[in-house]
Coordinates of C-alpha atoms and ligand atoms in Angstrom, one line a residue:
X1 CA 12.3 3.7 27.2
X2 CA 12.4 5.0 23.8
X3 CA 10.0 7.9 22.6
X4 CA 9.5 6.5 19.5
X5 CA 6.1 4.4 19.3
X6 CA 5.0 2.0 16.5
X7 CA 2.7 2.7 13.6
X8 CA -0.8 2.8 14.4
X9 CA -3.1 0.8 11.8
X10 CA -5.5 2.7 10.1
X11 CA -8.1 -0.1 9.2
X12 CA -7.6 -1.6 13.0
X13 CA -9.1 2.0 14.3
X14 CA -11.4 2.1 11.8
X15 CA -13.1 -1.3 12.2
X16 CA -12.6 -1.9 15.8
X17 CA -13.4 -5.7 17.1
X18 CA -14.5 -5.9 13.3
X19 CA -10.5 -5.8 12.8
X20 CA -9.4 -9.4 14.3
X21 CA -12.2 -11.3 12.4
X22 CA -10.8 -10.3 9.3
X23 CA -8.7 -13.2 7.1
X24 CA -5.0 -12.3 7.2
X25 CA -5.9 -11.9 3.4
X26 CA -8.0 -9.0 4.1
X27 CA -5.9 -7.9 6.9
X28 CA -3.4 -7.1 4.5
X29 CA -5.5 -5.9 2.0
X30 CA -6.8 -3.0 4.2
X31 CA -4.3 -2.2 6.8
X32 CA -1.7 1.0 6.6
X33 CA -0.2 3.5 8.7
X34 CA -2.1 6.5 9.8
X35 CA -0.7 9.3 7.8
X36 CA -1.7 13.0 8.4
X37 CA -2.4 14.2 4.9
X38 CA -5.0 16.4 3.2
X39 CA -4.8 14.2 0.3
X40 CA -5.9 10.0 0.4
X41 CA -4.6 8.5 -2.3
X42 CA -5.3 4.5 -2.1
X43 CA -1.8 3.6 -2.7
X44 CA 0.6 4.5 0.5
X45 CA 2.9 6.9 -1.6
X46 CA 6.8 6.6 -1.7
X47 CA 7.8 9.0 1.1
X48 CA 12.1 9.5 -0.1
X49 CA 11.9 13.3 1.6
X50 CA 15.1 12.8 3.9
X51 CA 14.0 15.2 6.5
X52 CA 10.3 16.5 7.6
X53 CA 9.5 20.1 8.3
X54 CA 9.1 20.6 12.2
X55 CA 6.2 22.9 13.7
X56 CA 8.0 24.5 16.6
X57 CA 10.5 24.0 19.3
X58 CA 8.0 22.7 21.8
X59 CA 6.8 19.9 19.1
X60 CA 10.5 18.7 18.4
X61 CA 11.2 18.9 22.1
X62 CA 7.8 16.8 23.0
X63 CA 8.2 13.0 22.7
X64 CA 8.7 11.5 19.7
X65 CA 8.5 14.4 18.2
X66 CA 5.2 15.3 17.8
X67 CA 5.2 12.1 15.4
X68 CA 7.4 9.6 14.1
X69 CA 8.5 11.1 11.4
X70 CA 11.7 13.6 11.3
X71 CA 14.2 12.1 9.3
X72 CA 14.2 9.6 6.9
X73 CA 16.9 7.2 8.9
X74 CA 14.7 7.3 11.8
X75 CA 11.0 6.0 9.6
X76 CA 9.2 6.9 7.2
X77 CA 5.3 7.2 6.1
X78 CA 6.2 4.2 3.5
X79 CA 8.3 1.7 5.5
X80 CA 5.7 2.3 8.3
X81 CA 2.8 0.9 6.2
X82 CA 4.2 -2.2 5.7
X83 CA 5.6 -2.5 9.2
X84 CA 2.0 -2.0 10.2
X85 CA 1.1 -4.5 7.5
X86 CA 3.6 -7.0 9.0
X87 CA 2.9 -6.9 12.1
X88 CA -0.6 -8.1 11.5
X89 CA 0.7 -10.7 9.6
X90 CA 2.6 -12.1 12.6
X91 CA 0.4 -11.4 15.2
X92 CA 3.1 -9.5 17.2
X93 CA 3.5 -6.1 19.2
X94 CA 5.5 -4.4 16.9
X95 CA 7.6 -4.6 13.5
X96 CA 10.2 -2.8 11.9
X97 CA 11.9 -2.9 8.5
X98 CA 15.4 -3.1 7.7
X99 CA 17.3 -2.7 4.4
X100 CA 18.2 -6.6 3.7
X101 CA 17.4 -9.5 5.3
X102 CA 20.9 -10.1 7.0
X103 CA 20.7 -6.3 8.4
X104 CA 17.6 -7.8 10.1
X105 CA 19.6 -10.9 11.4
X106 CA 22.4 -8.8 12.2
X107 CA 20.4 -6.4 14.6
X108 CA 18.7 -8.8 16.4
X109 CA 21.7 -10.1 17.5
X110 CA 24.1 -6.8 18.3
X111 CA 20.8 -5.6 20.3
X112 CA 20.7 -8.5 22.7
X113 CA 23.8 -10.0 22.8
X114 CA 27.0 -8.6 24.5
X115 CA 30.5 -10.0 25.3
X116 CA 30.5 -12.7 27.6
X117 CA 26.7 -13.9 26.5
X118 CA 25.9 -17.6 25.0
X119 CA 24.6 -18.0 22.0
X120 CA 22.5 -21.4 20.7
X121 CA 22.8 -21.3 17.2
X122 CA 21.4 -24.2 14.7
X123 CA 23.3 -25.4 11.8
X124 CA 23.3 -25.2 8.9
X125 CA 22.0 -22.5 8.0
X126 CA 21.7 -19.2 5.7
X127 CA 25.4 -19.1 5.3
X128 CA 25.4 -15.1 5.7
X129 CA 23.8 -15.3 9.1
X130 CA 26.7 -18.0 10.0
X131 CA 29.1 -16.0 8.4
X132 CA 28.0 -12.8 10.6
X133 CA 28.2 -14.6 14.3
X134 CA 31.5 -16.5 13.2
X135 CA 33.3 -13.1 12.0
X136 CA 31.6 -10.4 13.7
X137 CA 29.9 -11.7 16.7
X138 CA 32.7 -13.7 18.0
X139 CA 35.2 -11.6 17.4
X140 CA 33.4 -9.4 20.0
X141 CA 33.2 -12.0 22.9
X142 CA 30.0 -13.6 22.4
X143 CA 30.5 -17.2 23.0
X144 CA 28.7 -20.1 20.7
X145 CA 27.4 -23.6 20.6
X146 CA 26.7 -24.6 17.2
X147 CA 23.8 -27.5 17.3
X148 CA 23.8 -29.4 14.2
X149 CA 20.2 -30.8 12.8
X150 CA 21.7 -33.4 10.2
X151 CA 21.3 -35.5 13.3
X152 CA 18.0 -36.9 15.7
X153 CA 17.2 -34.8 18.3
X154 CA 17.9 -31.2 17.9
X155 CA 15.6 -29.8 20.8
X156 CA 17.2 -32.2 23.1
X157 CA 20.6 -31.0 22.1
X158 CA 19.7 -27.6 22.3
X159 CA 18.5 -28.1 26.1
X160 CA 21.8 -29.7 26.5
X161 CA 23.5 -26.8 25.2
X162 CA 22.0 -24.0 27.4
X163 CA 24.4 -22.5 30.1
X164 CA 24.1 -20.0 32.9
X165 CA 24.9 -17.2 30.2
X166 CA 23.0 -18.5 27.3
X167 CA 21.0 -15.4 26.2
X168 CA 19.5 -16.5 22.9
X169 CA 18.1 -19.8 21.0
X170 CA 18.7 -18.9 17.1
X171 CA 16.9 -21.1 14.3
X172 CA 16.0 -21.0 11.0
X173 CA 12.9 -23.6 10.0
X174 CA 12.5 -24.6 7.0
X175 CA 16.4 -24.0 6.8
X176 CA 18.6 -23.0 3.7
X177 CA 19.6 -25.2 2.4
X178 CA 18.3 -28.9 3.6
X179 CA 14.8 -27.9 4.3
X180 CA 15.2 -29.3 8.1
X181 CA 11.7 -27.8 9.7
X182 CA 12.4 -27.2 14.1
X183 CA 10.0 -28.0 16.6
X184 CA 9.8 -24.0 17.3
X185 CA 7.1 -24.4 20.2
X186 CA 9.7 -27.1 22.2
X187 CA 12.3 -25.3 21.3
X188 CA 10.7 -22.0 22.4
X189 CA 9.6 -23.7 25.9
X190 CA 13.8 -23.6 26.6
X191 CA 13.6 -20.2 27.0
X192 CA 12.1 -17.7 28.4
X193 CA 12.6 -16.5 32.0
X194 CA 15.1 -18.8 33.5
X195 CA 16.7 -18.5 37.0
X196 CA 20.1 -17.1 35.5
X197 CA 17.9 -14.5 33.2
X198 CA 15.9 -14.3 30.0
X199 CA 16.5 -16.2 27.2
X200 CA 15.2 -15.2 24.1
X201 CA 14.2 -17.5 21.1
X202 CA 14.4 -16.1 17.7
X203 CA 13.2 -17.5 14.3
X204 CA 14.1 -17.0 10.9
X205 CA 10.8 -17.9 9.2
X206 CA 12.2 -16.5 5.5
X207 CA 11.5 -20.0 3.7
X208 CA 7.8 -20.1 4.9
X209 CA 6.4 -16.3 5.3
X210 CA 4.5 -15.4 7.4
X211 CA 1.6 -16.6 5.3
X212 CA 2.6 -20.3 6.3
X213 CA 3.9 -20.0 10.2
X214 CA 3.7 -17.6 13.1
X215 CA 6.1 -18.4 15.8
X216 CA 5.1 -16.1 17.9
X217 CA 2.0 -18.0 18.3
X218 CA 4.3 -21.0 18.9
X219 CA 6.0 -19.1 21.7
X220 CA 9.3 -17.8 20.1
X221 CA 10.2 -14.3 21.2
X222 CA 11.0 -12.3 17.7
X223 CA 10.5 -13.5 14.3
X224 CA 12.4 -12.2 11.0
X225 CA 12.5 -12.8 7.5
X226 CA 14.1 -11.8 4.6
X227 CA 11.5 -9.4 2.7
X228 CA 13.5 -10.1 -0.2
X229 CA 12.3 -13.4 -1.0
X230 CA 8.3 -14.3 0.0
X231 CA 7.0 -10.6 0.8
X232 CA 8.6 -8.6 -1.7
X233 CA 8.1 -11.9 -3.8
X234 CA 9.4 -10.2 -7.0
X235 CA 12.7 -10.5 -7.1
X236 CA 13.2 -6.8 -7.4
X237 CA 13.8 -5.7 -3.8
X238 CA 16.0 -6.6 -0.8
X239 CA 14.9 -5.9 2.3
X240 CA 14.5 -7.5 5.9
X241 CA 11.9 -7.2 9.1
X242 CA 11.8 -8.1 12.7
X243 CA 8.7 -8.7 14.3
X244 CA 8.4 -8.7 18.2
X245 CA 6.2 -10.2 21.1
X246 CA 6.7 -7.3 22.8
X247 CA 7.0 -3.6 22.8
X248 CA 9.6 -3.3 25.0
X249 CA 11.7 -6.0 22.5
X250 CA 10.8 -3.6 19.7
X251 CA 12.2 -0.5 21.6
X252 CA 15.4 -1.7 21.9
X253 CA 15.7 -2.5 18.5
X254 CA 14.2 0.8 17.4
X255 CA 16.8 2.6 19.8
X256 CA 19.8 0.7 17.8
X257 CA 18.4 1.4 14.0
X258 CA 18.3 5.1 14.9
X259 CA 22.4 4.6 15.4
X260 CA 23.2 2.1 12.6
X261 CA 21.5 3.5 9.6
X262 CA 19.7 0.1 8.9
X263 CA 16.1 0.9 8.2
X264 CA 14.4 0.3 4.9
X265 CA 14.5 2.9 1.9
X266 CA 10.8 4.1 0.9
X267 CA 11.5 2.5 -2.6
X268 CA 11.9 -1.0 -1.3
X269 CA 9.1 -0.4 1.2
X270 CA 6.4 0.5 -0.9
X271 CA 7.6 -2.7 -3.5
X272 CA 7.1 -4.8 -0.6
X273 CA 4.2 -3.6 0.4
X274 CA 3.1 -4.5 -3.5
X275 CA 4.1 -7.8 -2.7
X276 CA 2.3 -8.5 0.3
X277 CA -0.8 -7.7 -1.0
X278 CA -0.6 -10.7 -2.9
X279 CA 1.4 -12.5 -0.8
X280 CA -1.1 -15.7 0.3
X281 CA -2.2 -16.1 -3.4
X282 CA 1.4 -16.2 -4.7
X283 CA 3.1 -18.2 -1.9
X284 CA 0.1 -20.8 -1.9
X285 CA 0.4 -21.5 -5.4
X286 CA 4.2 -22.1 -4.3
X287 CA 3.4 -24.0 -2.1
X288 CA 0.9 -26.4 -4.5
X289 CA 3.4 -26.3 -7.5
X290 CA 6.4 -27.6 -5.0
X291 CA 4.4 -30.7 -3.6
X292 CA 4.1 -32.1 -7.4
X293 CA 7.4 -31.0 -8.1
X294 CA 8.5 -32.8 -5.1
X295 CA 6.0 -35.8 -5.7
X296 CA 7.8 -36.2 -9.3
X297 CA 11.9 -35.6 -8.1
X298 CA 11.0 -38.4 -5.5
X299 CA 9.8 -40.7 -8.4
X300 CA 13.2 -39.9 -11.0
X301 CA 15.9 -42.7 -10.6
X302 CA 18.8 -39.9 -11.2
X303 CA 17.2 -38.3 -7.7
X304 CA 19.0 -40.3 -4.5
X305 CA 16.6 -38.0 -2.1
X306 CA 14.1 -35.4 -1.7
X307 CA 13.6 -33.1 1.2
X308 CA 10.7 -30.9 0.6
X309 CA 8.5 -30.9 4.5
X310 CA 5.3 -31.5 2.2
X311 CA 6.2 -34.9 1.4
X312 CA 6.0 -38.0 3.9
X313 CA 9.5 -39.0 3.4
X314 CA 10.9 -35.9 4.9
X315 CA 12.0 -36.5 8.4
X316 CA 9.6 -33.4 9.9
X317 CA 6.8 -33.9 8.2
X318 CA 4.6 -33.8 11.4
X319 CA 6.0 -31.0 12.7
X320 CA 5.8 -29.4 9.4
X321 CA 2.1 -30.6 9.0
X322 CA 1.5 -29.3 12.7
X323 CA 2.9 -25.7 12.4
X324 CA 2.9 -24.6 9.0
X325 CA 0.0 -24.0 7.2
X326 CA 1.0 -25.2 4.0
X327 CA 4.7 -26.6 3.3
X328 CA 5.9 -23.9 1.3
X329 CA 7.8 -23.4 -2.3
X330 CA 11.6 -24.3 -1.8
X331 CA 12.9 -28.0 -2.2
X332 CA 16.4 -29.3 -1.6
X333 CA 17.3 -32.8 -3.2
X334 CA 20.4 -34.6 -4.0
X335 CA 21.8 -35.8 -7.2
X336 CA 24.5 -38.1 -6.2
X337 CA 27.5 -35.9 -6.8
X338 CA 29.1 -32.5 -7.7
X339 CA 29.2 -33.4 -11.7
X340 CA 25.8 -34.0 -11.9
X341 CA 24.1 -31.2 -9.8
X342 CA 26.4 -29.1 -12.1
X343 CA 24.8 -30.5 -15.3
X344 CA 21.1 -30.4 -13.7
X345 CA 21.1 -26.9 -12.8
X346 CA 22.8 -25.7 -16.3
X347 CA 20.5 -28.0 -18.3
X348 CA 17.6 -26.6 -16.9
X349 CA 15.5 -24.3 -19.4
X350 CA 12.6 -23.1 -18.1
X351 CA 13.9 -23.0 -14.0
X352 CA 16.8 -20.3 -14.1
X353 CA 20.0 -20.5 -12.8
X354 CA 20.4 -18.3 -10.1
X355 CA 20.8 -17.3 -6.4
X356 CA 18.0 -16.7 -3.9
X357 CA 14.3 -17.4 -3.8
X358 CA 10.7 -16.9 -3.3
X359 CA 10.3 -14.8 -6.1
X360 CA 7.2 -15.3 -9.4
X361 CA 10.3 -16.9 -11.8
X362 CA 11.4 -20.8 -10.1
X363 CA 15.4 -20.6 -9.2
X364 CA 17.7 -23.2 -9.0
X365 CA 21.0 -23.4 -7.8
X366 CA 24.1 -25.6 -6.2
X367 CA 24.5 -24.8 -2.5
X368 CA 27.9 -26.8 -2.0
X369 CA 29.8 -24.5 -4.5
X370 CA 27.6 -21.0 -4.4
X371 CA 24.9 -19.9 -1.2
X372 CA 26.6 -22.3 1.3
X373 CA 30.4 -22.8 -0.4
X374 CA 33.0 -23.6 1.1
X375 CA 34.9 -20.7 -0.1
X376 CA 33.0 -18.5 1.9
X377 CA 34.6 -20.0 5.1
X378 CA 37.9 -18.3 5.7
X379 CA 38.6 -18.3 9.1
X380 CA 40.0 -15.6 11.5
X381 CA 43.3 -16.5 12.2
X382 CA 43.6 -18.7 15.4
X383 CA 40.1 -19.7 15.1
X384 CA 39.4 -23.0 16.1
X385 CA 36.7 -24.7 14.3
X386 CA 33.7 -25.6 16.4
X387 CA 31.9 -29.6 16.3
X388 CA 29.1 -29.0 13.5
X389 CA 30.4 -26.1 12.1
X390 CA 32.0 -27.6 9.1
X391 CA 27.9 -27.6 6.8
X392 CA 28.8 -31.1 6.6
X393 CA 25.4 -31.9 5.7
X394 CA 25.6 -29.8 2.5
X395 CA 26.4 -32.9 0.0
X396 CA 28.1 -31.8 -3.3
X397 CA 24.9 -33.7 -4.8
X398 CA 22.6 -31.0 -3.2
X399 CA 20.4 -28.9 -5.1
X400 CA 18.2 -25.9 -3.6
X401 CA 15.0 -25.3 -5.9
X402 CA 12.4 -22.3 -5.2
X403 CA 9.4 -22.9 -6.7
X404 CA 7.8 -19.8 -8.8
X405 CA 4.7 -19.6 -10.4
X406 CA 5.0 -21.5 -13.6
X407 CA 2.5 -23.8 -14.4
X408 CA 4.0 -27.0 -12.5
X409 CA 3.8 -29.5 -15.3
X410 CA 6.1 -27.3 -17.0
X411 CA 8.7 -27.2 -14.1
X412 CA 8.2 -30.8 -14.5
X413 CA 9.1 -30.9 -17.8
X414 CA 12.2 -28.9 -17.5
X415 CA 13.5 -31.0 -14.7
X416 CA 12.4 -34.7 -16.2
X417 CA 14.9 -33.1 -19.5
X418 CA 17.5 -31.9 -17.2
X419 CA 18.1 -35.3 -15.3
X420 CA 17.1 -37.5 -18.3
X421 CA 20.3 -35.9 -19.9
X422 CA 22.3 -36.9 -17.2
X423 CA 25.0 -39.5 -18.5
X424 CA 26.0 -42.3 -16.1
Ligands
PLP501 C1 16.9 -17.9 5.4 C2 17.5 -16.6 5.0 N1 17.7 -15.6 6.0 C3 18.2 -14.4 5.7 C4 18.7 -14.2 4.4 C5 19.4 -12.8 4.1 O1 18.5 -12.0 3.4 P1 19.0 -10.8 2.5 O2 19.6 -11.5 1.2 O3 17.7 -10.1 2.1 O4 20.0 -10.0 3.2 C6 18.6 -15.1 3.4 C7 19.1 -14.9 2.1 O5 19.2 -15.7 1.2 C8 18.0 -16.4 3.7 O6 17.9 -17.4 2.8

């Protein structure tokens, strides 16, 4: 066990049972680390000192250090806050913050899985986080069943999947690209203490925030996201964050960031911690914007489909409608072919042209030839490819749309020009 303990909340200790009544809104509005300082500014300031000044022998030698902070790799005042902050969010034991999204990914799975372990991964999905168990995780031993969701019944072929060494259940809901939305309470009820060990269930929430799901309510062992989309929500951050059920999930993690260098810089912290503040209003209004902007892609003869979880059509709708609390900003839908999702997301005028997501300005871009291209899949040399693994459901007609904060009759607009100008 670790020495190292979590940030404490300030405005929890202050308000006491008070605390938990609170709106998540107001949560996030008050909460922040408890900082020893003279001074109290309102606004947690960017702590970038690299090392802290120690009191004595005896307090470096006591645990934890007489605090948690002692150099800059191992926390800091600013990344704390919006741990704290995150936590809350997620209703979880613990959080900590990473410096991307993918180095949050990454250390989930290097903590808890080891050579010879299973791992239950869902595809497709964020083609980093594929790219990452296919070139890193494998490599090291760590065996892997790939269960595709193009097709019905993706919990039952995930209990079908599970083996005497699986160690992890891995899924991303809503995914990147095709907006697929997982049962996360069934799939959660596969794990947990089985009679050949623990399996854990991890989530990437990234495409709803935590302002639209908590699977750790639904059962699912640790939840991340990238901050870089939804909580920094600016596009002028990267950053990731892990959220635990338990402490003693947290301290392992903790234990492993101390040795890989991965924890958040205080710039990107206290940005983030901008952006959650305002968080629910911004990812709401998303969430709003993207069901008319749906409503009207489903309604344009150049559009073959739609799949945005807010709209009936979309093959999880309940599940969507039963676990998140509203459906969120980003919509994939399909144009018919490569030419014309090229013209679409180069005609658009308003809606820019680029990578990533969750940010105030609406992005578009082409999965099949940028986020999720083929090019990205060189394989090692030997390496067989799996069933599934081949993002066959990533049509060269497929376009990924976040949602910003535009008005969403101009969105509409844009797009109505953009496919109206398609010739054919
Ligand atoms: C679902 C999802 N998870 C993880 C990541 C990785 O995040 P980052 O770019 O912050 O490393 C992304 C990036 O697009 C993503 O879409």
């Amino acid at each position: 066990m670790s020495a190292w303990v979590p940030g404490r909340n300030e405005a929890r200790e202050r308000l006491g049972d008070e605390f938990d009544k609170l709106s998540i809104e107001s949560k996030l509005s008050v909460s922040r680390s408890v900082i020893d300082s003279s001074a109290n500014p309102l606004v947690v300031p960017i702590y970038h000192s690299s090392t802290y000044v120690i009191g004595s022998l005896d307090e470096y030698l006591a645990p934890n250090h007489g605090g948690n902070f002692l150099y800059r790799r191992c926390g800091n005042p600013t990344s704390e806050t919006a741990e704290v902050m995150i936590r809350e969010l997620e209703g979880g034991a613990a959080t900590l913050t990473y410096n991307s999204g993918l180095a949050a990914t990454n250390a989930v799975f290097l903590a808890f899985l080891s050579a010879g372990d299973h791992l239950v991964c869902q595809l497709p999905i964020y083609s980093g986080t594929h790219m990452f168990i296919k070139n890193t995780l494998m490599r090291f031993g760590v065996e892997v069943t790939w269960v595709d969701t193009s097709r019905d019944g993706f919990v039952d072929k995930v209990a079908h999947s599970i083996k005497k060494n699986t160690k992890m259940i891995y899924v991303e809901t809503p995914s990147n690209p095709v907006m697929t939305v997982i049962d996360v309470e069934s799939v959660a009820k596969l794990g947990g203490k089985t009679a050949n060990g623990t399996i854990l269930t991890v989530v990437d929430s990234t495409f709803a925030s935590p302002i639209l799901q908590k699977p750790l309510d639904l059962g699912a062992d640790i939840v991340l996201h990238s901050c870089t989309k939804y909580m920094g929500g600016h596009s002028d951050m990267i950053g990731g964050c892990v959220t635990t059920k338990t402490i003693e999930l947290w301290n392992a993690l903790k234990m492993q960031q101390l040795t890989t260098g991965s924890s958040m810089s205080p710039f990107d912290a206290s940005l983030l911690i901008r952006g959650l503040k305002t968080a629910s209003l911004r990812v709401i209004r998303c969430s709003e914007s993207a069901l008319k902007v749906a409503t009207f892609l489903e309604s344009h003869p150049k559009v073959k489909h739609v799949w945005y979880p807010g709209l009936e059509s979309h093959p999880n709708h309940k599940i969507a409608k039963k676990q998140m609390r509203h459906f969120g900003g980003m919509i994939a839908f399909d144009v018919g072919d490569s030419a014309t999702a090229r013209h679409v997301v180069e005609a658009v005028k308003l809606i820019v042209f680029a990578v990533s997501l969750g940010g105030t300005e609406s992005l578009i871009e082409h999965p099949a030839s940028m986020s999720h291209g083929r090019h990205l899949h060189h394989h090692q040399d030997g390496e067989k490819e799996n069933a599934g693994e081949d993002f066959s459901s990533i049509s060269e007609g497929l376009i990924r749309l976040s949602i910003g904060l535009e008005d969403a009759d101009d969105l509409v607009a844009d797009l109505r020009r953009a496919l109206d100008s398609v010739h054919n």
